[in-house]
mmCIF file with all atom_site columns, C-alpha atoms in Angstrom:
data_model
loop_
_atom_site.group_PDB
_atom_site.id
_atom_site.type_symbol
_atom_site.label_atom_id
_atom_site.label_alt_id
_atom_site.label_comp_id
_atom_site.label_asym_id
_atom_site.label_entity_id
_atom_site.label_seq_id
_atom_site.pdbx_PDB_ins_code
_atom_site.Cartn_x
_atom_site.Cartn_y
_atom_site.Cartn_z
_atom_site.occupancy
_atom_site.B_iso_or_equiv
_atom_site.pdbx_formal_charge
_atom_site.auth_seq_id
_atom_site.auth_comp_id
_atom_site.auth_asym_id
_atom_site.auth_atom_id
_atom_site.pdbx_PDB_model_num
ATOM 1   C CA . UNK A 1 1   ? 3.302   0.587   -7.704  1.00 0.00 ? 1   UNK A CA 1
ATOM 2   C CA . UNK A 1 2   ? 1.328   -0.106  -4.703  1.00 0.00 ? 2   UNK A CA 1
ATOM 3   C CA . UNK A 1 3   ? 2.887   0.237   -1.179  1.00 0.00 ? 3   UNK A CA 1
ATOM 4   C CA . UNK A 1 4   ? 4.634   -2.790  -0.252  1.00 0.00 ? 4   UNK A CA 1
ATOM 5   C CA . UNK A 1 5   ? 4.245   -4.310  3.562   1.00 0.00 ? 5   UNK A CA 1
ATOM 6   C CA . UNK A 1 6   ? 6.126   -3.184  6.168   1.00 0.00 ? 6   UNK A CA 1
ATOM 7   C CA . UNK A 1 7   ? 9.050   -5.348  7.437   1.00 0.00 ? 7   UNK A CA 1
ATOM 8   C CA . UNK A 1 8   ? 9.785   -2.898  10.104  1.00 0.00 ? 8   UNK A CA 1
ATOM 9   C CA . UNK A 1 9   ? 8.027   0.379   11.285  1.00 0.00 ? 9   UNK A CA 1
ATOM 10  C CA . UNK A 1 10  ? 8.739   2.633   8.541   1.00 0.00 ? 10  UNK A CA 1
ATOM 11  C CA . UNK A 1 11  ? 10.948  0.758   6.095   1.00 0.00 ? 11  UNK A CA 1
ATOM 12  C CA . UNK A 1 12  ? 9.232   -1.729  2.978   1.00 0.00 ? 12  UNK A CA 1
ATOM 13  C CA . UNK A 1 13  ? 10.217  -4.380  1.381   1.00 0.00 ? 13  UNK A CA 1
ATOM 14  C CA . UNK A 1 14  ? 10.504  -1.983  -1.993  1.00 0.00 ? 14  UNK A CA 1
ATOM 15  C CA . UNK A 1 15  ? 14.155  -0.868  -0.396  1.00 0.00 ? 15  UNK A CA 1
ATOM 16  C CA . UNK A 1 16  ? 15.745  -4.471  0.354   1.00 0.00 ? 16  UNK A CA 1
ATOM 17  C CA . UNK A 1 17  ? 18.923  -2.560  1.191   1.00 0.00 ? 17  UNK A CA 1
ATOM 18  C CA . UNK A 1 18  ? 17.514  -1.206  4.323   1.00 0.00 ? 18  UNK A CA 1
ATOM 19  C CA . UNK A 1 19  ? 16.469  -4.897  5.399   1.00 0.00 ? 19  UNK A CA 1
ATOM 20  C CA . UNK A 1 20  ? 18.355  -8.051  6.780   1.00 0.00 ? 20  UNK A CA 1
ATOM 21  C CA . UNK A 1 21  ? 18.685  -9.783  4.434   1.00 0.00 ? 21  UNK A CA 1
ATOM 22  C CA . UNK A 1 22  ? 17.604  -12.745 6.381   1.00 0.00 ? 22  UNK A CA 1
ATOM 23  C CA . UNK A 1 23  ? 14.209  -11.142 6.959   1.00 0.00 ? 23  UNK A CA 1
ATOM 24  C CA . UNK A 1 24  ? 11.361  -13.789 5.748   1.00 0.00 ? 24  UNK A CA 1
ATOM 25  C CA . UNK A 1 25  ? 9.000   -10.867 5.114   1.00 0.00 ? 25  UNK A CA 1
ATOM 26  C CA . UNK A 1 26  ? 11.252  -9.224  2.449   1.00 0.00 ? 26  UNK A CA 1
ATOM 27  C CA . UNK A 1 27  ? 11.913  -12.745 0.927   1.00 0.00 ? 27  UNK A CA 1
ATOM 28  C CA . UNK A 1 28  ? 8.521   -13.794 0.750   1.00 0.00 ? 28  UNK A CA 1
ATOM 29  C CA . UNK A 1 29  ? 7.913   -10.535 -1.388  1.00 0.00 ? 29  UNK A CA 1
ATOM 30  C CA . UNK A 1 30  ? 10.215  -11.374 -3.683  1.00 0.00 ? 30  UNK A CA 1
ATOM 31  C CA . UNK A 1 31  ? 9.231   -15.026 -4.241  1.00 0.00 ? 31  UNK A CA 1
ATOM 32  C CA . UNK A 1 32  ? 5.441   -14.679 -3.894  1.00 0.00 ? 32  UNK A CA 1
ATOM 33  C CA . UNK A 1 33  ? 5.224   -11.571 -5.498  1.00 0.00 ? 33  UNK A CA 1
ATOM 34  C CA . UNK A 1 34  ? 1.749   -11.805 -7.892  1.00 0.00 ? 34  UNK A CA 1
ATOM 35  C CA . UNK A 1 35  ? 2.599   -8.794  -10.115 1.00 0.00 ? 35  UNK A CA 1
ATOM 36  C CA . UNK A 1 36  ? -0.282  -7.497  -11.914 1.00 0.00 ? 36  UNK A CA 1
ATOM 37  C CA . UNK A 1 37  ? 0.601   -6.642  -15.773 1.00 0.00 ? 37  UNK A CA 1
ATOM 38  C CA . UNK A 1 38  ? -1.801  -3.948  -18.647 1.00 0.00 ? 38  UNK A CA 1
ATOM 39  C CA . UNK A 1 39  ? -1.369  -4.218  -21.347 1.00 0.00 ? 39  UNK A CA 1
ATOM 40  C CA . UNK A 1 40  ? -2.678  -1.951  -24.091 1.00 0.00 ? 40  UNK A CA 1
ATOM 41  C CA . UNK A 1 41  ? -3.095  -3.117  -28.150 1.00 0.00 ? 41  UNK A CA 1
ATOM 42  C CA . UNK A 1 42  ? -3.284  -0.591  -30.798 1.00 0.00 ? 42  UNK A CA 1
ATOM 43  C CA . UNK A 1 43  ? -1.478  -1.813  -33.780 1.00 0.00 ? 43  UNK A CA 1
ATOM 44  C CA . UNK A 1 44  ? -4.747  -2.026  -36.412 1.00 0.00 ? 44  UNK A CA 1
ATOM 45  C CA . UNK A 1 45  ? -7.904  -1.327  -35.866 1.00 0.00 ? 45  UNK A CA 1
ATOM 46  C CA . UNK A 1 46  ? -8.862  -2.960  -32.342 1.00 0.00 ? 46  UNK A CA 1
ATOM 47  C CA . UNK A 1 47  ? -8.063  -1.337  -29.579 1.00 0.00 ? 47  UNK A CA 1
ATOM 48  C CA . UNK A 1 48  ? -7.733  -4.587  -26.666 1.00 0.00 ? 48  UNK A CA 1
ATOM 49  C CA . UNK A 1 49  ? -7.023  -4.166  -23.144 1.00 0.00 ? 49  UNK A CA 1
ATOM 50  C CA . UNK A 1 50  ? -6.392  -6.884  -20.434 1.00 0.00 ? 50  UNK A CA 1
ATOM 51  C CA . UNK A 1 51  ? -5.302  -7.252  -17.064 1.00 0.00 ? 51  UNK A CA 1
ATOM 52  C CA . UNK A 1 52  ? -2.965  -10.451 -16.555 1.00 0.00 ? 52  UNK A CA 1
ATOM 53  C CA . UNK A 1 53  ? -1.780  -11.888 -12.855 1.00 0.00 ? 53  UNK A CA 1
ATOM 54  C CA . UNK A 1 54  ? 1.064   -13.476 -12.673 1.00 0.00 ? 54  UNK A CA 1
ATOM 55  C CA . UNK A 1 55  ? 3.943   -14.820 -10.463 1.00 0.00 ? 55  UNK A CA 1
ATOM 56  C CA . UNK A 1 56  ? 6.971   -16.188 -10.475 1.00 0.00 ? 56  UNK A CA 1
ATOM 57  C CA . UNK A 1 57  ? 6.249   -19.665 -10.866 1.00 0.00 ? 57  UNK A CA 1
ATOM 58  C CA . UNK A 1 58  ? 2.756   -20.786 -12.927 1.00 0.00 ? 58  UNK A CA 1
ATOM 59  C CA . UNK A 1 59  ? 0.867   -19.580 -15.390 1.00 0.00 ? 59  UNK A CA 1
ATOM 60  C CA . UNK A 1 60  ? -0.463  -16.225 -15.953 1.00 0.00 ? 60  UNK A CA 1
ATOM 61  C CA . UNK A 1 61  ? -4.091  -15.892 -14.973 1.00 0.00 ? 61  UNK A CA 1
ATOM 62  C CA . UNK A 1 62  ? -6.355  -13.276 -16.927 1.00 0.00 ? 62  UNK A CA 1
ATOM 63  C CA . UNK A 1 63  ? -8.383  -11.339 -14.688 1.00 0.00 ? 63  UNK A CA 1
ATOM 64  C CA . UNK A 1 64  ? -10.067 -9.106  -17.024 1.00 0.00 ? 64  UNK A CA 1
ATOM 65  C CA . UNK A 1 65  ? -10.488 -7.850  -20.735 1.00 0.00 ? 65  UNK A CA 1
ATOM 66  C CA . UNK A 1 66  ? -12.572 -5.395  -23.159 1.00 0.00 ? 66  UNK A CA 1
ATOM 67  C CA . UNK A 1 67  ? -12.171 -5.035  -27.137 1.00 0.00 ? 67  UNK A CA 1
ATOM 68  C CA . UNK A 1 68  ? -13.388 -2.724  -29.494 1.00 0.00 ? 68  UNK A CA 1
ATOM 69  C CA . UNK A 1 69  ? -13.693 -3.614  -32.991 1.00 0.00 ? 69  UNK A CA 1
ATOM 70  C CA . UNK A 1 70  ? -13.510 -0.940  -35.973 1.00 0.00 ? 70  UNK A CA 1
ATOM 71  C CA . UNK A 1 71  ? -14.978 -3.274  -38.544 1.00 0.00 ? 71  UNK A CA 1
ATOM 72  C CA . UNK A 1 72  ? -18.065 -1.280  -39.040 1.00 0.00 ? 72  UNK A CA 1
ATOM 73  C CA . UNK A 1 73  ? -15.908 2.102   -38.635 1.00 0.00 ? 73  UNK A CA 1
ATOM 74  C CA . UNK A 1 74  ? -14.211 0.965   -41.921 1.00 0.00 ? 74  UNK A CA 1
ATOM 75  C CA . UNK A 1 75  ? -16.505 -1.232  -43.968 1.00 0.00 ? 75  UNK A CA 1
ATOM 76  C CA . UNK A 1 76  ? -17.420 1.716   -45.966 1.00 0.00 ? 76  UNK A CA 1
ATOM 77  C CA . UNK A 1 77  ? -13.996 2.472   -47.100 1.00 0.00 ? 77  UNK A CA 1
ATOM 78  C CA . UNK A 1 78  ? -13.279 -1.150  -48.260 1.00 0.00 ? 78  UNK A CA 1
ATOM 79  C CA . UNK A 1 79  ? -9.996  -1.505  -45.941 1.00 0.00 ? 79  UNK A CA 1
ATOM 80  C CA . UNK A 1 80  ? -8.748  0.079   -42.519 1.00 0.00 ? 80  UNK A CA 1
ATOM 81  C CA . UNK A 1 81  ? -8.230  3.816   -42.857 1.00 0.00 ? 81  UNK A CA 1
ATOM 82  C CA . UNK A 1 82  ? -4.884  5.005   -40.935 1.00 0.00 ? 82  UNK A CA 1
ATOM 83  C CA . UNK A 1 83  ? -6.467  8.214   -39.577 1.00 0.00 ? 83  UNK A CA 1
ATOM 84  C CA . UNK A 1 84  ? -9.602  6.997   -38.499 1.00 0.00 ? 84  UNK A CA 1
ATOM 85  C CA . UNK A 1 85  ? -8.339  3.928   -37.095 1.00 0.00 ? 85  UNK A CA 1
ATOM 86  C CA . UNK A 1 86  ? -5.813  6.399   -34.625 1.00 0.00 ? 86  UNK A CA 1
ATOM 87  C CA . UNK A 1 87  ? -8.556  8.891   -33.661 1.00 0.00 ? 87  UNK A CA 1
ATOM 88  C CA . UNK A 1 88  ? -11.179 5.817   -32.907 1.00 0.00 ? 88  UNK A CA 1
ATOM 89  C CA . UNK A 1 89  ? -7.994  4.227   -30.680 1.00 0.00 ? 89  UNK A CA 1
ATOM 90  C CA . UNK A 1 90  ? -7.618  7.829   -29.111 1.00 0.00 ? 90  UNK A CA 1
ATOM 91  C CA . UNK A 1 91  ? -11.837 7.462   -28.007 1.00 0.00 ? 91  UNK A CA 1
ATOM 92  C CA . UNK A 1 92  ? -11.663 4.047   -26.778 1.00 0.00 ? 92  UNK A CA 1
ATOM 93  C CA . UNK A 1 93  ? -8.427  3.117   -25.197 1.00 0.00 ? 93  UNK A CA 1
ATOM 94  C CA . UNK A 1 94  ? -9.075  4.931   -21.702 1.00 0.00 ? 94  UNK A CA 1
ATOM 95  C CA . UNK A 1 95  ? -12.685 3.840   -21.105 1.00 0.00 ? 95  UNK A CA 1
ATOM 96  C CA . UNK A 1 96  ? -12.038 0.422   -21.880 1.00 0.00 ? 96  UNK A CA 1
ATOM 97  C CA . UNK A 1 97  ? -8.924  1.006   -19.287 1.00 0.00 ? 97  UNK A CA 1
ATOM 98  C CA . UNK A 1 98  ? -11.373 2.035   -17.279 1.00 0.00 ? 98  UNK A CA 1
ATOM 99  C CA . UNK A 1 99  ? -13.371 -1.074  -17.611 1.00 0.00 ? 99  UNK A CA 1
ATOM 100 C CA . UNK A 1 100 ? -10.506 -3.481  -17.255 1.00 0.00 ? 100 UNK A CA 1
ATOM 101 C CA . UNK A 1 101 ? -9.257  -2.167  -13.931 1.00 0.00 ? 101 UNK A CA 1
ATOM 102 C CA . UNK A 1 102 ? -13.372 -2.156  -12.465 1.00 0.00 ? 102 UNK A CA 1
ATOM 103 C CA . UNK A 1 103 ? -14.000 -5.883  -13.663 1.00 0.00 ? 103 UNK A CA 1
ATOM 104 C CA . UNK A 1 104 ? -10.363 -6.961  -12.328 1.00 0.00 ? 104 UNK A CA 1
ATOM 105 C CA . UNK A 1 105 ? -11.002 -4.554  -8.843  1.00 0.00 ? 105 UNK A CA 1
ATOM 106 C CA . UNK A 1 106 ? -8.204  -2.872  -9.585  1.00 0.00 ? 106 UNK A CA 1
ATOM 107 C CA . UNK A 1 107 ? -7.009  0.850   -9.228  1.00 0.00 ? 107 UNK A CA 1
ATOM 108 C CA . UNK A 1 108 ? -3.734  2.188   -11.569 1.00 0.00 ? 108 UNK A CA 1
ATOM 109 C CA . UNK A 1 109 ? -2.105  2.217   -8.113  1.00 0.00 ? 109 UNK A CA 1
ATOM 110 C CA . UNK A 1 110 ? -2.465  -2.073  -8.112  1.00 0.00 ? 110 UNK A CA 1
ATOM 111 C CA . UNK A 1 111 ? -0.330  -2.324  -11.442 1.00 0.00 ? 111 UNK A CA 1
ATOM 112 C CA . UNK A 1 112 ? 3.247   -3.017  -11.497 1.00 0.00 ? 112 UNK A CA 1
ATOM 113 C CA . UNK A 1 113 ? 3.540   -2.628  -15.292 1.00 0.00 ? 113 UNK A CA 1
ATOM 114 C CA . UNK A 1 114 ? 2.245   -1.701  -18.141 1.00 0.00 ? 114 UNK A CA 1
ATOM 115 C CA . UNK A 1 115 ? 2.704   -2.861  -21.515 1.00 0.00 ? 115 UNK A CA 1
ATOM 116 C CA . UNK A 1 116 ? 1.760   -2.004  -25.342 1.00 0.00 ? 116 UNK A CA 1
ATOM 117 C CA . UNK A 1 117 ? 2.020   -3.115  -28.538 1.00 0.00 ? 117 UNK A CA 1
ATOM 118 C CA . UNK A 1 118 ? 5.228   -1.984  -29.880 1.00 0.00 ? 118 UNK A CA 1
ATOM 119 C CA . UNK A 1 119 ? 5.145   -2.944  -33.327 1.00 0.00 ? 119 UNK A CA 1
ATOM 120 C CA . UNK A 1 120 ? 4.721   -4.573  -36.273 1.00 0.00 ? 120 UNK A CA 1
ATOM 121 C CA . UNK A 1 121 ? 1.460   -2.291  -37.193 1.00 0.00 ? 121 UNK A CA 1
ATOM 122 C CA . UNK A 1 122 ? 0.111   1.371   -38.066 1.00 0.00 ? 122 UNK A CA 1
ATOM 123 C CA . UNK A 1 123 ? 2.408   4.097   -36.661 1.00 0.00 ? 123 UNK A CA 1
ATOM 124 C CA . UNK A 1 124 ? -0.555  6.162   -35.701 1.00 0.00 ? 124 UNK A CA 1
ATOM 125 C CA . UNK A 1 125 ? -2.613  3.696   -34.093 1.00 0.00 ? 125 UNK A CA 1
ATOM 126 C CA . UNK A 1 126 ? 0.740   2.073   -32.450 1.00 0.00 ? 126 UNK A CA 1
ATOM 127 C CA . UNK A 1 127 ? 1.702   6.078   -31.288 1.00 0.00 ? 127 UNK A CA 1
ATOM 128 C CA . UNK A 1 128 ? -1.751  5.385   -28.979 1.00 0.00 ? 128 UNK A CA 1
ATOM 129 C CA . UNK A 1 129 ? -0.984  2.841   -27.419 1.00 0.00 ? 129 UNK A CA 1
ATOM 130 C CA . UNK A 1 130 ? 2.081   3.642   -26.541 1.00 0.00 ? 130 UNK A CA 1
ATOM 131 C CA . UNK A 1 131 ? 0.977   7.093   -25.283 1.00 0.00 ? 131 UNK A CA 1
ATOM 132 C CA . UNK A 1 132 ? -1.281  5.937   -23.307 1.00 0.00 ? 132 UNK A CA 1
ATOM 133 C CA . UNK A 1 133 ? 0.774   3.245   -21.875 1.00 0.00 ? 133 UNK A CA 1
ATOM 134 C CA . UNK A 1 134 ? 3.315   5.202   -20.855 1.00 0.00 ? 134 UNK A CA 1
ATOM 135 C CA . UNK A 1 135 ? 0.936   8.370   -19.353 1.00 0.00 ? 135 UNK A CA 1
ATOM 136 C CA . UNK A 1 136 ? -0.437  6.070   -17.023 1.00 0.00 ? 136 UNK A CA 1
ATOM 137 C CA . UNK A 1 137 ? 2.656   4.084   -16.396 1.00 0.00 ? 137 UNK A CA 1
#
């Protein structure tokens, strides 16, 4: 997470126990808070990243996103191949990270979370994302 502001010299609004409670600064941290969200997809064979903004109160504003298709990767084999479709996820999923987090200005230290694609889809390719998500997390 990135460093919160200061409320007081050498205290942040990340430990609200060691602020008033009546301090505006901490408050408005809490309430205006834009928290800046990953998330990773992995369950087939496109590998998606995006970088979503969003606050308490609105709508969720997407500040950047890169996908990969394996169409061509697979075409040959007449359906999506498990194996291949993992190891292609493996390639992609951190440059395309990469590229997310340069078109959104954003550094891994910005993020507050990161998500993944859990499920339904193929183990492999869902073991990637979640991998990944959780390394960087």
């Amino acid at each position: 997470m990135a460093p919160l502001h200061a409320c007081r010299a050498g205290v942040t609004a990340a430990d609200p126990t060691a602020c008033p409670a009546d301090d505006s600064r901490v408050a408005d941290h809490y309430t205006d808070h834009i928290m800046k969200v990953l998330g990773i997809e992995s369950s087939c064979d496109e590998t998606g990243v995006a970088l979503v903004e969003t606050a308490d109160a609105g709508v969720p504003i997407l500040r950047a996103h890169a996908l990969h298709s394996q169409v061509q990767l697979h075409e040959a084999y007449g359906g999506v191949v498990p194996e291949l479709a993992s190891r292609d996820h493996i390639r992609r999923v951190l440059p395309l990270t990469a590229q997310v987090l340069e078109q959104a200005g954003c550094t891994l230290r910005d993020l507050d979370v990161v998500a993944y694609t859990r499920g339904p889809g193929l183990a492999g390719a869902l073991l990637v994302g979640a991998g990944v998500a959780c390394a960087l997390a």
